[in-house]
Amino acid sequence: MRVVFKKSYDPDIDLHEHGWSRGKIVVLLGIMILLPFFVGEYYLAEAANTLIWALAGMGLMIAVGHTGQVSLGHAAFLAIGAYTDAALMNVGMPFWVALPAAGIVAGVFGAVIAIPAVRMSGIYLAIATLAVFVIVEELVILLEPITGGVGGIMAPTITFFGISFDRYGELENFYWLTLGIVALVTWGYANLMRSPTGRSFLAVRDSEVSARALGINVTRTKSLAFGLSSGVTGLAGALMGHYIGFFNYELFSIFISINLLLVVTIGGLGFIQGAFLGAILITGMPQVIAILRDNLNASTGIDIGSIPGLDTMLFSVILILFIIFEPTGLYGRWLKIRTWFEIFPLARRDMFRRQKSYLKTERMK
Amino acid sequence: MSLLQVKDLAIHFGGVKAVDGVSFAVEPGEVFAIIGPNGAGKSTIFNLISRIYEPTRGTIHFDGKDITGLKAHDIARLGIARTFQNIELFDHSTVLANLLMGRHTHSTTNFVQNMLFMPKVRQAERAHRKRVEEVIAFLELEAYRKKMIAGLPYGVRKVVEIGRALAIGPKLILLDEPASGLSVEESQDVAFWIEDMRRDMGLTVLMVEHDMSLVTQVSDRVLAVANGRPLAMGTAHEVQADPQVQAAYLGTPGEEAA
Ligand SMILES: Nc1ncnc2c1ncn2[C@@H]1O[C@H](COP(=O)(O)OP(=O)(O)OP(=O)(O)O)[C@@H](O)[C@H]1O
Ligand SMILES: [Mg+2]
């Protein structure tokens, strides 16, 4: 265990309480920056994809993990972000205008629909967000002049000062751009969570009645959180559009919404880190399945490649296992492993039991 | 002028007259207790004052201002803090974070400034922390600062809830059964804290409590209620000696049927 002797309140206010954990982030970021020099094109593209999913996951995490609002409609905000960005760039706007615009349009849309929706909770909110998703999908098809309708739309190549960030032509540049955006959003998110705004999110999540008694306007807080959540997801949508290059409404299916929910729940609800772990799992899984499938096919001749929705099914099974055995997600598991090592050999068998049973009873409610 | 003035307050849930014509006034610096048997309507009176419930009739004035029409989230800003009978803490946060949440009404930065964590945000955080540390020192919560609420013993959680209410920096604090479920020693601590709140912090205290020894020890005046109606008001001894109050506690058939 690390003991930090403090001479002021600042270490508690800082993002990282001690230099060690700050150092870890620096090293991690360094590795991420240098990644294009170590891996080939295929894996670099996968890494960019994972970052985009982590960004979308962070968006959903604000709503689900930090304010307790479940959304089944977040694919709609990905779509709004992707279409806004592509449509603006197609009329000649530069990326640095189109990307923030994509976030703002998705965010404002999210905040506005949240005002009636936040009065609902649990399953009702989930259904309402699902309805929003259906409406957005229809709108995309109807607004053909802007969205390209069923045919689809092209996300133009990003250029700054004559440098191309084309996803195919200059993959490294696109990767670095994505990394930069993700790092910036992560920083802003972490800042928010150590500020009064983040605390009001957690307050609303854990007890609305006390939040009110402390002077927190629950409706406004939830709608702000939902707006920020949609906005960040919109940014991810814009990047996803550039990553895919050419897309239509089918890219943003209900499965994307579900996969995003899996990212945050499997990753660890209420932890920014969880969005990253979840994104790694969800984007890595198809690769693992592909390898397993090939091996299975080669050794036994059974071809499971023809089963549709196998990935999603497997994710779902994993999710169920997590909900039963590790409700705090991958990040929660990691925290336990780390504690076990830190206090080795003092760990007791039932050390985390109280916490776990607590979460279990809450789930039954 | 009274700090809190409740006039002819009533709330009916369908046929249940949970509170039915209660009036009282709490003077500045006073410790005022409400007692009564289970289901008498004590917590409901608190919920009416904190505007969680809409009264069927009656008015509530605080500091000379009619607060009957305000929203629940406007109450803290006026200087009214409260605790809940069934502890309502933010379970997945630390004690420190819970106390900092009590500073919400004092935060002046908006979410964009917070996201960028501008220097004024850090300054405000330092000030909030300083204020919260005073509460921690007052309630002797130092050992629990970084502990999650979910793993804390019941007695500590009750104290944290008082701390969170104090962090608001209120003029009036409503304590709903602050000593229920506590050991004799812990109740004694609560008694001392209530006296300190009044004496050192200049707070006015309105509390609901079943523990008559605590009520007798700290309160200036006591209001007894039963079945949503006021029975008697006076010092703890006067109220306890009142035949109607005794009847209500013993549950004489006539009273129960009402
Ligand atoms: N939201 C509600 N809906 C319906 N009935 C309610 C509601 N809130 C309170 N009541 C009823 O009002 C009555 C008074 O309840 P209250 O909680 O105020 O009692 P109390 O005096 O605080 O009792 P205790 O000492 O057990 O805490 C009870 O009969 C209760 O069932
Ligand atoms: Mg009660």
PDB file of C-alpha atoms in Angstrom, chain A residues 90-287:
ATOM      1  CA  ASN A  90     -19.392  17.879 -47.831  1.00  0.00           C
ATOM      2  CA  VAL A  91     -20.470  21.520 -48.086  1.00  0.00           C
ATOM      3  CA  GLY A  92     -16.882  22.598 -47.556  1.00  0.00           C
ATOM      4  CA  MET A  93     -16.533  23.115 -43.803  1.00  0.00           C
ATOM      5  CA  PRO A  94     -13.162  22.125 -42.373  1.00  0.00           C
ATOM      6  CA  PHE A  95     -12.967  19.211 -39.944  1.00  0.00           C
ATOM      7  CA  TRP A  96     -12.127  21.421 -36.993  1.00  0.00           C
ATOM      8  CA  VAL A  97     -15.505  23.097 -37.427  1.00  0.00           C
ATOM      9  CA  ALA A  98     -17.448  19.986 -38.430  1.00  0.00           C
ATOM     10  CA  LEU A  99     -16.271  17.803 -35.527  1.00  0.00           C
ATOM     11  CA  PRO A 100     -17.233  20.189 -32.687  1.00  0.00           C
ATOM     12  CA  ALA A 101     -20.470  20.905 -34.552  1.00  0.00           C
ATOM     13  CA  ALA A 102     -21.179  17.173 -34.647  1.00  0.00           C
ATOM     14  CA  GLY A 103     -20.663  16.968 -30.880  1.00  0.00           C
ATOM     15  CA  ILE A 104     -22.788  20.037 -30.198  1.00  0.00           C
ATOM     16  CA  VAL A 105     -25.679  18.980 -32.456  1.00  0.00           C
ATOM     17  CA  ALA A 106     -25.754  15.488 -30.916  1.00  0.00           C
ATOM     18  CA  GLY A 107     -25.378  16.982 -27.424  1.00  0.00           C
ATOM     19  CA  VAL A 108     -28.124  19.569 -27.768  1.00  0.00           C
ATOM     20  CA  PHE A 109     -30.413  16.973 -29.308  1.00  0.00           C
ATOM     21  CA  GLY A 110     -29.657  14.638 -26.391  1.00  0.00           C
ATOM     22  CA  ALA A 111     -30.206  17.323 -23.766  1.00  0.00           C
ATOM     23  CA  VAL A 112     -33.529  18.381 -25.293  1.00  0.00           C
ATOM     24  CA  ILE A 113     -34.981  14.894 -25.582  1.00  0.00           C
ATOM     25  CA  ALA A 114     -33.686  14.213 -22.075  1.00  0.00           C
ATOM     26  CA  ILE A 115     -35.879  16.884 -20.484  1.00  0.00           C
ATOM     27  CA  PRO A 116     -39.065  14.807 -20.715  1.00  0.00           C
ATOM     28  CA  ALA A 117     -37.189  11.504 -20.587  1.00  0.00           C
ATOM     29  CA  VAL A 118     -35.234  12.088 -17.384  1.00  0.00           C
ATOM     30  CA  ARG A 119     -38.430  12.119 -15.381  1.00  0.00           C
ATOM     31  CA  MET A 120     -38.642   8.467 -16.242  1.00  0.00           C
ATOM     32  CA  SER A 121     -36.335   5.897 -14.847  1.00  0.00           C
ATOM     33  CA  GLY A 122     -35.123   2.378 -15.450  1.00  0.00           C
ATOM     34  CA  ILE A 123     -36.918   0.469 -18.130  1.00  0.00           C
ATOM     35  CA  TYR A 124     -39.147   3.401 -19.169  1.00  0.00           C
ATOM     36  CA  LEU A 125     -36.184   5.581 -19.955  1.00  0.00           C
ATOM     37  CA  ALA A 126     -34.598   2.705 -21.861  1.00  0.00           C
ATOM     38  CA  ILE A 127     -37.745   2.323 -23.964  1.00  0.00           C
ATOM     39  CA  ALA A 128     -37.968   6.081 -24.579  1.00  0.00           C
ATOM     40  CA  THR A 129     -34.371   6.183 -25.801  1.00  0.00           C
ATOM     41  CA  LEU A 130     -35.108   3.216 -28.032  1.00  0.00           C
ATOM     42  CA  ALA A 131     -37.988   5.193 -29.545  1.00  0.00           C
ATOM     43  CA  VAL A 132     -35.642   8.111 -30.160  1.00  0.00           C
ATOM     44  CA  PHE A 133     -33.312   5.742 -31.951  1.00  0.00           C
ATOM     45  CA  VAL A 134     -36.106   4.596 -34.262  1.00  0.00           C
ATOM     46  CA  ILE A 135     -37.113   8.203 -34.990  1.00  0.00           C
ATOM     47  CA  VAL A 136     -33.539   9.209 -35.826  1.00  0.00           C
ATOM     48  CA  GLU A 137     -33.165   6.208 -38.108  1.00  0.00           C
ATOM     49  CA  GLU A 138     -36.322   7.250 -39.983  1.00  0.00           C
ATOM     50  CA  LEU A 139     -35.131  10.863 -40.155  1.00  0.00           C
ATOM     51  CA  VAL A 140     -31.861   9.768 -41.709  1.00  0.00           C
ATOM     52  CA  ILE A 141     -33.750   8.021 -44.481  1.00  0.00           C
ATOM     53  CA  LEU A 142     -36.169  10.927 -44.959  1.00  0.00           C
ATOM     54  CA  LEU A 143     -33.538  13.669 -45.060  1.00  0.00           C
ATOM     55  CA  GLU A 144     -32.033  12.226 -48.205  1.00  0.00           C
ATOM     56  CA  PRO A 145     -30.579  15.493 -49.607  1.00  0.00           C
ATOM     57  CA  ILE A 146     -28.384  15.819 -46.497  1.00  0.00           C
ATOM     58  CA  THR A 147     -27.852  12.232 -45.436  1.00  0.00           C
ATOM     59  CA  GLY A 148     -27.832  10.452 -48.745  1.00  0.00           C
ATOM     60  CA  GLY A 149     -30.839   8.436 -47.562  1.00  0.00           C
ATOM     61  CA  VAL A 150     -30.655   4.685 -48.034  1.00  0.00           C
ATOM     62  CA  GLY A 151     -27.807   5.078 -50.484  1.00  0.00           C
ATOM     63  CA  GLY A 152     -25.438   6.517 -47.918  1.00  0.00           C
ATOM     64  CA  ILE A 153     -22.945   9.298 -47.608  1.00  0.00           C
ATOM     65  CA  MET A 154     -19.238   9.748 -47.901  1.00  0.00           C
ATOM     66  CA  ALA A 155     -17.110  11.212 -45.108  1.00  0.00           C
ATOM     67  CA  PRO A 156     -14.533  13.334 -46.914  1.00  0.00           C
ATOM     68  CA  THR A 157     -10.823  13.136 -46.149  1.00  0.00           C
ATOM     69  CA  ILE A 158      -9.739  15.267 -43.199  1.00  0.00           C
ATOM     70  CA  THR A 159      -7.044  17.818 -43.971  1.00  0.00           C
ATOM     71  CA  PHE A 160      -5.324  20.422 -41.780  1.00  0.00           C
ATOM     72  CA  PHE A 161      -2.861  22.921 -43.241  1.00  0.00           C
ATOM     73  CA  GLY A 162      -2.503  20.718 -46.276  1.00  0.00           C
ATOM     74  CA  ILE A 163      -1.725  17.596 -44.235  1.00  0.00           C
ATOM     75  CA  SER A 164      -4.015  14.689 -44.980  1.00  0.00           C
ATOM     76  CA  PHE A 165      -5.511  12.577 -42.220  1.00  0.00           C
ATOM     77  CA  ASP A 166      -7.076  10.090 -44.582  1.00  0.00           C
ATOM     78  CA  ARG A 167      -7.994   6.880 -42.868  1.00  0.00           C
ATOM     79  CA  TYR A 168      -6.643   4.771 -45.750  1.00  0.00           C
ATOM     80  CA  GLY A 169      -3.973   6.982 -47.244  1.00  0.00           C
ATOM     81  CA  GLU A 170      -2.375   8.303 -44.041  1.00  0.00           C
ATOM     82  CA  LEU A 171      -3.531   5.874 -41.379  1.00  0.00           C
ATOM     83  CA  GLU A 172      -0.883   6.992 -38.858  1.00  0.00           C
ATOM     84  CA  ASN A 173      -2.135  10.565 -39.049  1.00  0.00           C
ATOM     85  CA  PHE A 174      -5.726   9.462 -38.635  1.00  0.00           C
ATOM     86  CA  TYR A 175      -4.718   7.331 -35.657  1.00  0.00           C
ATOM     87  CA  TRP A 176      -2.859  10.200 -33.996  1.00  0.00           C
ATOM     88  CA  LEU A 177      -5.768  12.540 -34.587  1.00  0.00           C
ATOM     89  CA  THR A 178      -8.141  10.037 -33.011  1.00  0.00           C
ATOM     90  CA  LEU A 179      -5.773   9.501 -30.096  1.00  0.00           C
ATOM     91  CA  GLY A 180      -5.521  13.256 -29.552  1.00  0.00           C
ATOM     92  CA  ILE A 181      -9.288  13.714 -29.505  1.00  0.00           C
ATOM     93  CA  VAL A 182      -9.777  10.737 -27.188  1.00  0.00           C
ATOM     94  CA  ALA A 183      -7.059  11.983 -24.830  1.00  0.00           C
ATOM     95  CA  LEU A 184      -8.600  15.448 -24.725  1.00  0.00           C
ATOM     96  CA  VAL A 185     -12.095  14.134 -23.999  1.00  0.00           C
ATOM     97  CA  THR A 186     -10.736  11.784 -21.337  1.00  0.00           C
ATOM     98  CA  TRP A 187      -9.003  14.702 -19.661  1.00  0.00           C
ATOM     99  CA  GLY A 188     -12.166  16.815 -19.731  1.00  0.00           C
ATOM    100  CA  TYR A 189     -14.234  13.918 -18.435  1.00  0.00           C
ATOM    101  CA  ALA A 190     -11.826  13.239 -15.581  1.00  0.00           C
ATOM    102  CA  ASN A 191     -11.835  16.950 -14.723  1.00  0.00           C
ATOM    103  CA  LEU A 192     -15.595  17.010 -14.694  1.00  0.00           C
ATOM    104  CA  MET A 193     -15.720  14.072 -12.298  1.00  0.00           C
ATOM    105  CA  ARG A 194     -13.485  15.806  -9.764  1.00  0.00           C
ATOM    106  CA  SER A 195     -15.564  18.974  -9.881  1.00  0.00           C
ATOM    107  CA  PRO A 196     -18.966  19.941  -8.445  1.00  0.00           C
ATOM    108  CA  THR A 197     -20.633  18.939 -11.725  1.00  0.00           C
ATOM    109  CA  GLY A 198     -19.334  15.369 -11.523  1.00  0.00           C
ATOM    110  CA  ARG A 199     -20.314  15.133  -7.884  1.00  0.00           C
ATOM    111  CA  SER A 200     -23.836  16.258  -8.720  1.00  0.00           C
ATOM    112  CA  PHE A 201     -24.001  13.450 -11.325  1.00  0.00           C
ATOM    113  CA  LEU A 202     -23.055  10.849  -8.736  1.00  0.00           C
ATOM    114  CA  ALA A 203     -25.472  12.373  -6.231  1.00  0.00           C
ATOM    115  CA  VAL A 204     -28.355  12.071  -8.669  1.00  0.00           C
ATOM    116  CA  ARG A 205     -27.350   8.504  -9.464  1.00  0.00           C
ATOM    117  CA  ASP A 206     -27.188   7.334  -5.865  1.00  0.00           C
ATOM    118  CA  SER A 207     -30.054   9.190  -4.194  1.00  0.00           C
ATOM    119  CA  GLU A 208     -32.335  11.651  -5.927  1.00  0.00           C
ATOM    120  CA  VAL A 209     -34.106  12.632  -2.756  1.00  0.00           C
ATOM    121  CA  SER A 210     -30.910  13.655  -0.986  1.00  0.00           C
ATOM    122  CA  ALA A 211     -29.588  15.316  -4.109  1.00  0.00           C
ATOM    123  CA  ARG A 212     -32.660  17.559  -4.017  1.00  0.00           C
ATOM    124  CA  ALA A 213     -32.212  18.246  -0.335  1.00  0.00           C
ATOM    125  CA  LEU A 214     -28.669  19.436  -1.093  1.00  0.00           C
ATOM    126  CA  GLY A 215     -29.984  21.903  -3.638  1.00  0.00           C
ATOM    127  CA  ILE A 216     -29.255  19.870  -6.771  1.00  0.00           C
ATOM    128  CA  ASN A 217     -31.795  20.366  -9.538  1.00  0.00           C
ATOM    129  CA  VAL A 218     -32.230  16.743 -10.557  1.00  0.00           C
ATOM    130  CA  THR A 219     -33.932  17.372 -13.893  1.00  0.00           C
ATOM    131  CA  ARG A 220     -31.323  19.885 -14.985  1.00  0.00           C
ATOM    132  CA  THR A 221     -28.447  17.687 -13.818  1.00  0.00           C
ATOM    133  CA  LYS A 222     -29.751  14.616 -15.603  1.00  0.00           C
ATOM    134  CA  SER A 223     -30.396  16.534 -18.764  1.00  0.00           C
ATOM    135  CA  LEU A 224     -26.915  18.080 -18.673  1.00  0.00           C
ATOM    136  CA  ALA A 225     -25.410  14.624 -18.178  1.00  0.00           C
ATOM    137  CA  PHE A 226     -27.471  13.154 -20.971  1.00  0.00           C
ATOM    138  CA  GLY A 227     -26.530  16.042 -23.239  1.00  0.00           C
ATOM    139  CA  LEU A 228     -22.811  15.629 -22.513  1.00  0.00           C
ATOM    140  CA  SER A 229     -23.192  11.892 -22.977  1.00  0.00           C
ATOM    141  CA  SER A 230     -24.833  12.348 -26.367  1.00  0.00           C
ATOM    142  CA  GLY A 231     -22.300  14.988 -27.356  1.00  0.00           C
ATOM    143  CA  VAL A 232     -19.290  12.774 -26.657  1.00  0.00           C
ATOM    144  CA  THR A 233     -20.998   9.897 -28.454  1.00  0.00           C
ATOM    145  CA  GLY A 234     -21.624  12.287 -31.340  1.00  0.00           C
ATOM    146  CA  LEU A 235     -17.888  13.027 -31.543  1.00  0.00           C
ATOM    147  CA  ALA A 236     -17.241   9.285 -31.677  1.00  0.00           C
ATOM    148  CA  GLY A 237     -19.852   9.001 -34.421  1.00  0.00           C
ATOM    149  CA  ALA A 238     -18.080  11.616 -36.508  1.00  0.00           C
ATOM    150  CA  LEU A 239     -14.793   9.729 -36.188  1.00  0.00           C
ATOM    151  CA  MET A 240     -16.533   6.444 -36.881  1.00  0.00           C
ATOM    152  CA  GLY A 241     -17.857   7.948 -40.120  1.00  0.00           C
ATOM    153  CA  HIS A 242     -14.343   8.860 -41.204  1.00  0.00           C
ATOM    154  CA  TYR A 243     -13.070   5.463 -40.126  1.00  0.00           C
ATOM    155  CA  ILE A 244     -15.647   3.634 -42.244  1.00  0.00           C
ATOM    156  CA  GLY A 245     -15.390   6.171 -45.077  1.00  0.00           C
ATOM    157  CA  PHE A 246     -18.709   5.499 -46.745  1.00  0.00           C
ATOM    158  CA  PHE A 247     -21.763   4.632 -44.691  1.00  0.00           C
ATOM    159  CA  ASN A 248     -25.539   4.593 -44.555  1.00  0.00           C
ATOM    160  CA  TYR A 249     -28.050   4.273 -41.698  1.00  0.00           C
ATOM    161  CA  GLU A 250     -27.327   0.540 -41.357  1.00  0.00           C
ATOM    162  CA  LEU A 251     -23.997   1.315 -39.706  1.00  0.00           C
ATOM    163  CA  PHE A 252     -25.881   2.580 -36.647  1.00  0.00           C
ATOM    164  CA  SER A 253     -28.035  -0.399 -35.838  1.00  0.00           C
ATOM    165  CA  ILE A 254     -29.628  -1.320 -32.542  1.00  0.00           C
ATOM    166  CA  PHE A 255     -26.767  -3.814 -32.105  1.00  0.00           C
ATOM    167  CA  ILE A 256     -24.381  -0.884 -31.868  1.00  0.00           C
ATOM    168  CA  SER A 257     -26.469   0.504 -28.997  1.00  0.00           C
ATOM    169  CA  ILE A 258     -26.394  -2.860 -27.272  1.00  0.00           C
ATOM    170  CA  ASN A 259     -22.679  -3.316 -27.845  1.00  0.00           C
ATOM    171  CA  LEU A 260     -22.089   0.128 -26.355  1.00  0.00           C
ATOM    172  CA  LEU A 261     -24.060  -0.865 -23.275  1.00  0.00           C
ATOM    173  CA  LEU A 262     -21.899  -3.981 -23.078  1.00  0.00           C
ATOM    174  CA  VAL A 263     -18.770  -1.831 -23.300  1.00  0.00           C
ATOM    175  CA  VAL A 264     -19.741   0.163 -20.231  1.00  0.00           C
ATOM    176  CA  THR A 265     -21.173  -2.691 -18.158  1.00  0.00           C
ATOM    177  CA  ILE A 266     -18.449  -5.213 -18.870  1.00  0.00           C
ATOM    178  CA  GLY A 267     -15.782  -2.535 -18.625  1.00  0.00           C
ATOM    179  CA  GLY A 268     -17.003  -1.347 -15.250  1.00  0.00           C
ATOM    180  CA  LEU A 269     -19.888   1.031 -14.583  1.00  0.00           C
ATOM    181  CA  GLY A 270     -18.851   4.304 -13.038  1.00  0.00           C
ATOM    182  CA  PHE A 271     -15.187   4.162 -14.073  1.00  0.00           C
ATOM    183  CA  ILE A 272     -13.756   6.063 -17.023  1.00  0.00           C
ATOM    184  CA  GLN A 273     -11.165   3.288 -17.323  1.00  0.00           C
ATOM    185  CA  GLY A 274     -14.064   0.865 -17.780  1.00  0.00           C
ATOM    186  CA  ALA A 275     -14.960   2.424 -21.127  1.00  0.00           C
ATOM    187  CA  PHE A 276     -11.467   1.615 -22.399  1.00  0.00           C
ATOM    188  CA  LEU A 277     -11.377  -1.941 -21.078  1.00  0.00           C
ATOM    189  CA  GLY A 278     -14.842  -2.569 -22.483  1.00  0.00           C
ATOM    190  CA  ALA A 279     -13.860  -1.140 -25.856  1.00  0.00           C
ATOM    191  CA  ILE A 280     -10.787  -3.383 -26.002  1.00  0.00           C
ATOM    192  CA  LEU A 281     -12.946  -6.393 -25.264  1.00  0.00           C
ATOM    193  CA  ILE A 282     -15.687  -5.533 -27.745  1.00  0.00           C
ATOM    194  CA  THR A 283     -13.351  -4.725 -30.630  1.00  0.00           C
ATOM    195  CA  GLY A 284     -10.976  -7.568 -29.823  1.00  0.00           C
ATOM    196  CA  MET A 285     -13.668 -10.182 -29.523  1.00  0.00           C
ATOM    197  CA  PRO A 286     -14.427 -10.566 -33.260  1.00  0.00           C
ATOM    198  CA  GLN A 287     -10.704 -11.189 -33.845  1.00  0.00           C
TER     199      GLN A 287
END
